[in-house]
mmCIF file of C-alpha atoms in Angstrom:
data_model
loop_
_atom_site.group_PDB
_atom_site.id
_atom_site.type_symbol
_atom_site.label_atom_id
_atom_site.label_comp_id
_atom_site.label_asym_id
_atom_site.label_seq_id
_atom_site.Cartn_x
_atom_site.Cartn_y
_atom_site.Cartn_z
ATOM 1 C CA MET A 1 0.286 0.031 -0.332
ATOM 2 C CA PRO A 2 1.259 3.996 -0.704
ATOM 3 C CA GLY A 3 1.787 5.257 2.135
ATOM 4 C CA GLY A 4 5.145 7.973 3.644
ATOM 5 C CA GLY A 5 6.293 10.261 6.003
ATOM 6 C CA ILE A 6 4.639 14.168 6.213
ATOM 7 C CA GLU A 7 6.711 16.429 5.893
ATOM 8 C CA ALA A 8 7.371 20.137 7.660
ATOM 9 C CA GLY A 9 4.129 21.537 6.791
ATOM 10 C CA GLU A 10 2.698 19.661 4.902
ATOM 11 C CA THR A 11 -2.029 18.628 6.289
ATOM 12 C CA VAL A 12 -2.885 14.734 5.321
ATOM 13 C CA GLU A 13 -3.996 15.359 2.547
ATOM 14 C CA ASP A 14 -0.670 17.012 0.921
ATOM 15 C CA THR A 15 1.036 13.783 2.234
ATOM 16 C CA VAL A 16 -1.895 11.179 0.316
ATOM 17 C CA LYS A 17 -1.785 13.305 -2.497
ATOM 18 C CA ARG A 18 1.971 13.434 -2.573
ATOM 19 C CA GLU A 19 2.440 10.765 -1.480
ATOM 20 C CA LEU A 20 0.472 8.277 -4.661
ATOM 21 C CA LEU A 21 1.106 10.614 -6.470
ATOM 22 C CA GLU A 22 5.399 10.261 -6.363
ATOM 23 C CA GLU A 23 4.142 5.712 -5.999
ATOM 24 C CA THR A 24 1.451 5.193 -8.021
ATOM 25 C CA GLY A 25 1.046 8.465 -10.694
ATOM 26 C CA LEU A 26 -1.723 8.545 -9.307
ATOM 27 C CA ASP A 27 -3.291 11.915 -9.002
ATOM 28 C CA VAL A 28 -6.080 11.683 -6.471
ATOM 29 C CA LYS A 29 -9.192 13.671 -4.044
ATOM 30 C CA LEU A 30 -8.789 12.297 -0.075
ATOM 31 C CA VAL A 31 -12.737 11.338 0.684
ATOM 32 C CA ARG A 32 -12.064 10.638 4.407
ATOM 33 C CA GLU A 33 -9.713 9.575 7.864
ATOM 34 C CA LEU A 34 -10.614 5.723 8.267
ATOM 35 C CA GLY A 35 -8.863 6.763 11.602
ATOM 36 C CA VAL A 36 -5.054 6.231 13.461
ATOM 37 C CA LEU A 37 -2.902 3.870 14.377
ATOM 38 C CA ARG A 38 0.078 4.751 17.536
ATOM 39 C CA GLN A 39 2.293 2.458 16.946
ATOM 40 C CA PRO A 40 6.059 1.730 17.945
ATOM 41 C CA GLY A 41 9.567 2.502 15.950
ATOM 42 C CA ARG A 42 11.092 -0.872 15.082
ATOM 43 C CA ARG A 43 14.557 0.664 16.341
ATOM 44 C CA ASP A 44 13.964 1.784 19.329
ATOM 45 C CA PRO A 45 10.527 0.364 20.818
ATOM 46 C CA ASP A 46 9.446 3.536 23.497
ATOM 47 C CA PHE A 47 9.355 6.189 21.081
ATOM 48 C CA ARG A 48 6.044 6.158 19.014
ATOM 49 C CA HIS A 49 4.779 7.303 16.320
ATOM 50 C CA GLU A 50 1.524 8.000 14.171
ATOM 51 C CA SER A 51 0.072 6.544 11.420
ATOM 52 C CA HIS A 52 -2.879 8.190 9.637
ATOM 53 C CA PHE A 53 -4.848 5.635 7.609
ATOM 54 C CA VAL A 54 -7.970 7.784 5.038
ATOM 55 C CA GLN A 55 -9.057 6.956 1.573
ATOM 56 C CA ALA A 56 -8.352 8.561 -1.301
ATOM 57 C CA VAL A 57 -9.307 7.760 -4.430
ATOM 58 C CA PRO A 58 -8.432 8.871 -8.267
ATOM 59 C CA THR A 59 -9.496 11.598 -9.807
ATOM 60 C CA GLU A 60 -9.653 9.978 -13.455
ATOM 61 C CA PRO A 61 -10.260 6.023 -14.745
ATOM 62 C CA THR A 62 -7.353 3.882 -14.835
ATOM 63 C CA GLU A 63 -6.429 0.226 -15.494
ATOM 64 C CA ASP A 64 -6.620 -2.240 -14.188
ATOM 65 C CA GLU A 65 -3.040 -2.562 -13.801
ATOM 66 C CA TRP A 66 -0.197 -0.143 -14.823
ATOM 67 C CA GLU A 67 4.213 0.104 -14.227
ATOM 68 C CA HIS A 68 5.528 2.706 -12.879
ATOM 69 C CA PHE A 69 8.513 4.181 -11.674
ATOM 70 C CA ILE A 70 9.589 6.122 -8.283
ATOM 71 C CA GLU A 71 12.112 8.593 -9.065
ATOM 72 C CA GLU A 72 11.289 11.078 -6.453
ATOM 73 C CA ASN A 73 13.392 9.090 -3.345
ATOM 74 C CA GLU A 74 15.751 8.100 -3.051
ATOM 75 C CA ILE A 75 15.212 4.655 -0.705
ATOM 76 C CA GLU A 76 12.753 3.641 -2.991
ATOM 77 C CA ARG A 77 13.920 4.312 -6.207
ATOM 78 C CA GLY A 78 13.183 1.753 -9.353
ATOM 79 C CA LEU A 79 10.156 0.868 -11.303
ATOM 80 C CA VAL A 80 6.813 -1.257 -9.619
ATOM 81 C CA ARG A 81 3.798 -2.536 -10.439
ATOM 82 C CA CYS A 82 1.114 -0.773 -9.874
ATOM 83 C CA ARG A 83 -2.858 -2.846 -9.698
ATOM 84 C CA TRP A 84 -6.623 -2.962 -8.095
ATOM 85 C CA VAL A 85 -7.317 -5.771 -5.726
ATOM 86 C CA PRO A 86 -10.871 -6.119 -4.333
ATOM 87 C CA ILE A 87 -11.622 -5.434 -0.498
ATOM 88 C CA LEU A 88 -11.996 -8.903 1.228
ATOM 89 C CA ALA A 89 -12.785 -9.220 4.976
ATOM 90 C CA GLY A 90 -9.599 -10.235 6.756
ATOM 91 C CA MET A 91 -7.650 -9.475 4.398
ATOM 92 C CA SER A 92 -4.345 -8.055 5.227
ATOM 93 C CA VAL A 93 -2.063 -5.955 3.121
ATOM 94 C CA HIS A 94 1.963 -5.339 3.006
ATOM 95 C CA GLY A 95 1.944 -7.117 7.313
ATOM 96 C CA ARG A 96 -0.779 -5.939 9.443
ATOM 97 C CA ASN A 97 -0.481 -3.540 10.166
ATOM 98 C CA ARG A 98 -0.769 -1.594 7.213
ATOM 99 C CA GLY A 99 -3.920 -2.894 6.384
ATOM 100 C CA ALA A 100 -5.293 -1.677 9.672
ATOM 101 C CA PHE A 101 -8.307 -0.163 9.019
ATOM 102 C CA LEU A 102 -9.356 -1.984 5.689
ATOM 103 C CA ASP A 103 -12.479 -3.615 6.672
ATOM 104 C CA ALA A 104 -14.103 0.381 6.914
ATOM 105 C CA LEU A 105 -13.781 0.042 3.028
ATOM 106 C CA LEU A 106 -15.745 -2.656 2.785
ATOM 107 C CA ARG A 107 -18.352 -1.482 0.722
ATOM 108 C CA LYS A 108 -21.941 -2.848 0.686
ATOM 109 C CA ARG A 109 -23.693 -3.736 -2.869
ATOM 110 C CA VAL A 110 -26.849 -3.158 -3.787
ATOM 111 C CA VAL A 111 -29.188 -4.545 -6.536
ATOM 112 C CA ALA A 112 -32.140 -2.404 -8.613
ATOM 113 C CA PHE A 113 -35.481 -5.148 -9.927
ATOM 114 C CA VAL A 114 -36.128 -1.619 -11.789
ATOM 115 C CA THR A 115 -40.346 -2.305 -12.888
ATOM 116 C CA ARG A 116 -42.517 -0.979 -14.940
ATOM 117 C CA GLY A 117 -45.979 -2.295 -15.319
ATOM 118 C CA THR A 118 -44.801 -5.474 -14.917
ATOM 119 C CA ASP A 119 -42.089 -4.920 -17.153
ATOM 120 C CA LEU A 120 -38.532 -5.519 -15.962
ATOM 121 C CA LEU A 121 -35.622 -3.957 -16.949
ATOM 122 C CA VAL A 122 -32.707 -5.490 -17.097
ATOM 123 C CA PHE A 123 -29.525 -5.230 -19.571
ATOM 124 C CA ASP A 124 -27.657 -7.542 -21.973
ATOM 125 C CA PHE A 125 -23.511 -7.561 -21.747
ATOM 126 C CA GLU A 126 -20.769 -10.154 -23.211
ATOM 127 C CA GLY A 127 -23.563 -13.143 -23.473
ATOM 128 C CA LEU A 128 -25.756 -12.181 -20.337
ATOM 129 C CA THR A 129 -28.240 -10.809 -18.842
ATOM 130 C CA GLU A 130 -27.953 -8.789 -16.072
ATOM 131 C CA LEU A 131 -29.366 -6.259 -13.236
ATOM 132 C CA PRO A 132 -28.274 -3.065 -12.714
ATOM 133 C CA GLY A 133 -26.126 -2.477 -9.544
ATOM 134 C CA GLY A 134 -23.027 -2.228 -7.709
ATOM 135 C CA ARG A 135 -21.022 -0.677 -4.853
ATOM 136 C CA ILE A 136 -23.032 2.141 -2.788
ATOM 137 C CA ASP A 137 -20.380 4.973 -1.632
ATOM 138 C CA ALA A 138 -19.657 4.954 1.805
ATOM 139 C CA HIS A 139 -21.410 8.148 2.114
ATOM 140 C CA GLU A 140 -24.536 6.960 0.616
ATOM 141 C CA SER A 141 -27.558 4.968 1.591
ATOM 142 C CA LEU A 142 -28.582 2.249 -0.150
ATOM 143 C CA ALA A 143 -31.520 4.053 -1.356
ATOM 144 C CA GLU A 144 -28.914 6.825 -3.170
ATOM 145 C CA GLY A 145 -27.007 4.343 -3.745
ATOM 146 C CA ILE A 146 -28.921 2.641 -6.468
ATOM 147 C CA VAL A 147 -30.973 5.497 -7.292
ATOM 148 C CA ARG A 148 -27.208 6.399 -8.481
ATOM 149 C CA GLU A 149 -26.192 3.079 -9.384
ATOM 150 C CA VAL A 150 -29.710 2.098 -11.512
ATOM 151 C CA GLU A 151 -28.744 6.278 -14.487
ATOM 152 C CA GLU A 152 -25.301 5.272 -14.494
ATOM 153 C CA GLU A 153 -25.408 1.801 -15.776
ATOM 154 C CA THR A 154 -28.995 2.926 -17.933
ATOM 155 C CA GLY A 155 -28.691 6.243 -18.709
ATOM 156 C CA LEU A 156 -32.313 5.882 -16.221
ATOM 157 C CA ALA A 157 -32.407 8.641 -13.711
ATOM 158 C CA GLU A 158 -36.496 9.118 -12.777
ATOM 159 C CA VAL A 159 -36.939 5.810 -11.037
ATOM 160 C CA ARG A 160 -38.710 5.437 -6.577
ATOM 161 C CA LEU A 161 -37.786 3.510 -4.397
ATOM 162 C CA VAL A 162 -40.019 0.927 -3.451
ATOM 163 C CA GLU A 163 -39.539 -1.989 -1.178
ATOM 164 C CA GLU A 164 -36.560 -4.149 0.169
ATOM 165 C CA LEU A 165 -36.393 -7.746 -1.440
ATOM 166 C CA ALA A 166 -33.408 -9.218 0.172
ATOM 167 C CA ASP A 167 -31.698 -7.691 2.804
ATOM 168 C CA ALA A 168 -27.897 -9.236 3.269
ATOM 169 C CA LYS A 169 -29.301 -12.391 5.856
ATOM 170 C CA GLU A 170 -32.123 -12.858 2.568
ATOM 171 C CA PHE A 171 -29.622 -12.780 0.196
ATOM 172 C CA GLU A 172 -26.848 -14.628 1.235
ATOM 173 C CA ARG A 173 -29.257 -17.396 2.147
ATOM 174 C CA LEU A 174 -30.596 -17.350 -1.258
ATOM 175 C CA TYR A 175 -27.829 -16.692 -3.588
ATOM 176 C CA GLY A 176 -24.780 -18.275 -0.997
ATOM 177 C CA ARG A 177 -22.443 -15.495 0.476
ATOM 178 C CA GLY A 178 -20.199 -12.892 -1.841
ATOM 179 C CA ALA A 179 -17.428 -11.152 -1.370
ATOM 180 C CA HIS A 180 -19.826 -7.896 0.066
ATOM 181 C CA GLU A 181 -23.042 -7.624 1.879
ATOM 182 C CA THR A 182 -25.680 -7.321 -0.485
ATOM 183 C CA HIS A 183 -28.910 -5.753 -0.466
ATOM 184 C CA VAL A 184 -31.672 -6.412 -2.916
ATOM 185 C CA LEU A 185 -33.895 -3.301 -3.816
ATOM 186 C CA HIS A 186 -37.448 -3.025 -5.925
ATOM 187 C CA LEU A 187 -37.333 0.138 -7.550
ATOM 188 C CA VAL A 188 -40.370 1.188 -10.241
ATOM 189 C CA THR A 189 -40.349 4.118 -13.233
ATOM 190 C CA ASP A 190 -43.183 6.173 -15.452
ATOM 191 C CA ALA A 191 -40.589 6.962 -17.473
ATOM 192 C CA GLU A 192 -41.285 6.777 -20.828
ATOM 193 C CA THR A 193 -37.726 4.910 -22.983
ATOM 194 C CA PRO A 194 -37.979 2.589 -26.581
ATOM 195 C CA ALA A 195 -38.343 -0.929 -25.654
ATOM 196 C CA GLU A 196 -34.420 -0.999 -26.233
ATOM 197 C CA TRP A 197 -31.996 0.745 -25.962
ATOM 198 C CA GLU A 198 -27.915 1.545 -25.812
ATOM 199 C CA HIS A 199 -26.200 3.125 -23.500
ATOM 200 C CA ARG A 200 -22.230 4.025 -22.471
ATOM 201 C CA VAL A 201 -21.531 3.766 -18.412
ATOM 202 C CA THR A 202 -20.421 6.771 -17.139
ATOM 203 C CA GLY A 203 -19.085 7.267 -13.488
ATOM 204 C CA THR A 204 -16.030 6.033 -11.701
ATOM 205 C CA GLY A 205 -16.378 2.987 -11.553
ATOM 206 C CA MET A 206 -14.671 -0.368 -12.909
ATOM 207 C CA ASP A 207 -17.117 -0.839 -15.889
ATOM 208 C CA ALA A 208 -17.413 2.736 -16.171
ATOM 209 C CA GLY A 209 -16.942 3.077 -20.476
ATOM 210 C CA LEU A 210 -17.953 -0.387 -21.324
ATOM 211 C CA VAL A 211 -22.328 -0.639 -23.644
ATOM 212 C CA TYR A 212 -25.007 -2.007 -22.272
ATOM 213 C CA ALA A 213 -27.605 -3.418 -24.393
ATOM 214 C CA CYS A 214 -30.978 -2.204 -22.150
ATOM 215 C CA ARG A 215 -34.317 -3.645 -21.993
ATOM 216 C CA TRP A 216 -37.232 -4.953 -20.866
ATOM 217 C CA VAL A 217 -39.060 -7.689 -20.405
ATOM 218 C CA PRO A 218 -42.217 -9.541 -18.839
ATOM 219 C CA LEU A 219 -41.383 -10.548 -15.310
ATOM 220 C CA SER A 220 -43.517 -13.767 -16.592
ATOM 221 C CA ASP A 221 -40.830 -14.568 -18.822
ATOM 222 C CA CYS A 222 -38.294 -13.070 -18.058
ATOM 223 C CA PRO A 223 -34.779 -14.681 -18.743
ATOM 224 C CA PRO A 224 -31.574 -16.029 -16.430
ATOM 225 C CA LEU A 225 -30.188 -13.508 -14.840
ATOM 226 C CA TRP A 226 -26.368 -13.446 -14.593
ATOM 227 C CA GLY A 227 -26.541 -17.198 -16.271
ATOM 228 C CA LYS A 228 -29.688 -19.032 -13.577
ATOM 229 C CA PRO A 229 -33.305 -18.191 -12.792
ATOM 230 C CA ASP A 230 -33.477 -15.863 -10.545
ATOM 231 C CA PRO A 231 -35.383 -17.025 -7.142
ATOM 232 C CA LEU A 232 -36.524 -12.991 -6.380
ATOM 233 C CA VAL A 233 -38.140 -12.866 -10.443
ATOM 234 C CA GLU A 234 -40.872 -15.319 -8.526
ATOM 235 C CA LYS A 235 -42.083 -13.988 -5.299
ATOM 236 C CA LEU A 236 -41.978 -9.146 -7.447
ATOM 237 C CA ARG A 237 -44.288 -10.897 -9.468
ATOM 238 C CA MET A 238 -46.721 -12.077 -6.916
ATOM 239 C CA SER A 239 -46.452 -8.446 -5.666
ATOM 240 C CA ILE A 240 -46.674 -6.597 -8.545
ATOM 241 C CA SER A 241 -49.721 -8.533 -9.807
ATOM 242 C CA GLU A 242 -51.252 -7.805 -5.604
ATOM 243 C CA GLU A 243 -51.775 -4.806 -6.015
#
């Protein structure tokens, strides 16, 4: 993990931006401070120093992997390989302490069943039919996150939250444990759209720039989602038919 000492006159944010640029080549913005860890020095246990752990995000989309030559720091000078990895519960990065506060970055995931009447909004990508969804940001509620994800992935902005179809515990029972705490939400819309359309994904996520083939399908004839029949489709169909 990138990091380093705070120089005279710098704030924590200044140091984060400088160190990330020096060690990875990324221009970043600070999101929040996760915590402070007070540790004994390696050579002098009586000396204690503070390590500030923060969350930062790139200001622009990046590759999944890239190489960067560190030249500002003579101690670490050389070519390094940078990459993105999923954040998982209990993971360790560069030893026990450098992975401190990683659990605070575990983001909740949301999946949207967006209906218009008895039709369901889906999109097709690389041979699979999927639903809009993704991970919510630290400052977002489930409702805010799912509305943003639907707009980013389909272009549909006029949606209203109805209910939570499955909380994290129910999702795990139905689909098994995943890498993220996942919530499934039902949203509705009255927006007039074509029956089918293509949308280029916006936002800063890993799917930004991809083109999804969006369409409405009848709930009564829903195709497999992510390659499998979805147990919540029938629950939602029955709920709508009873209204």
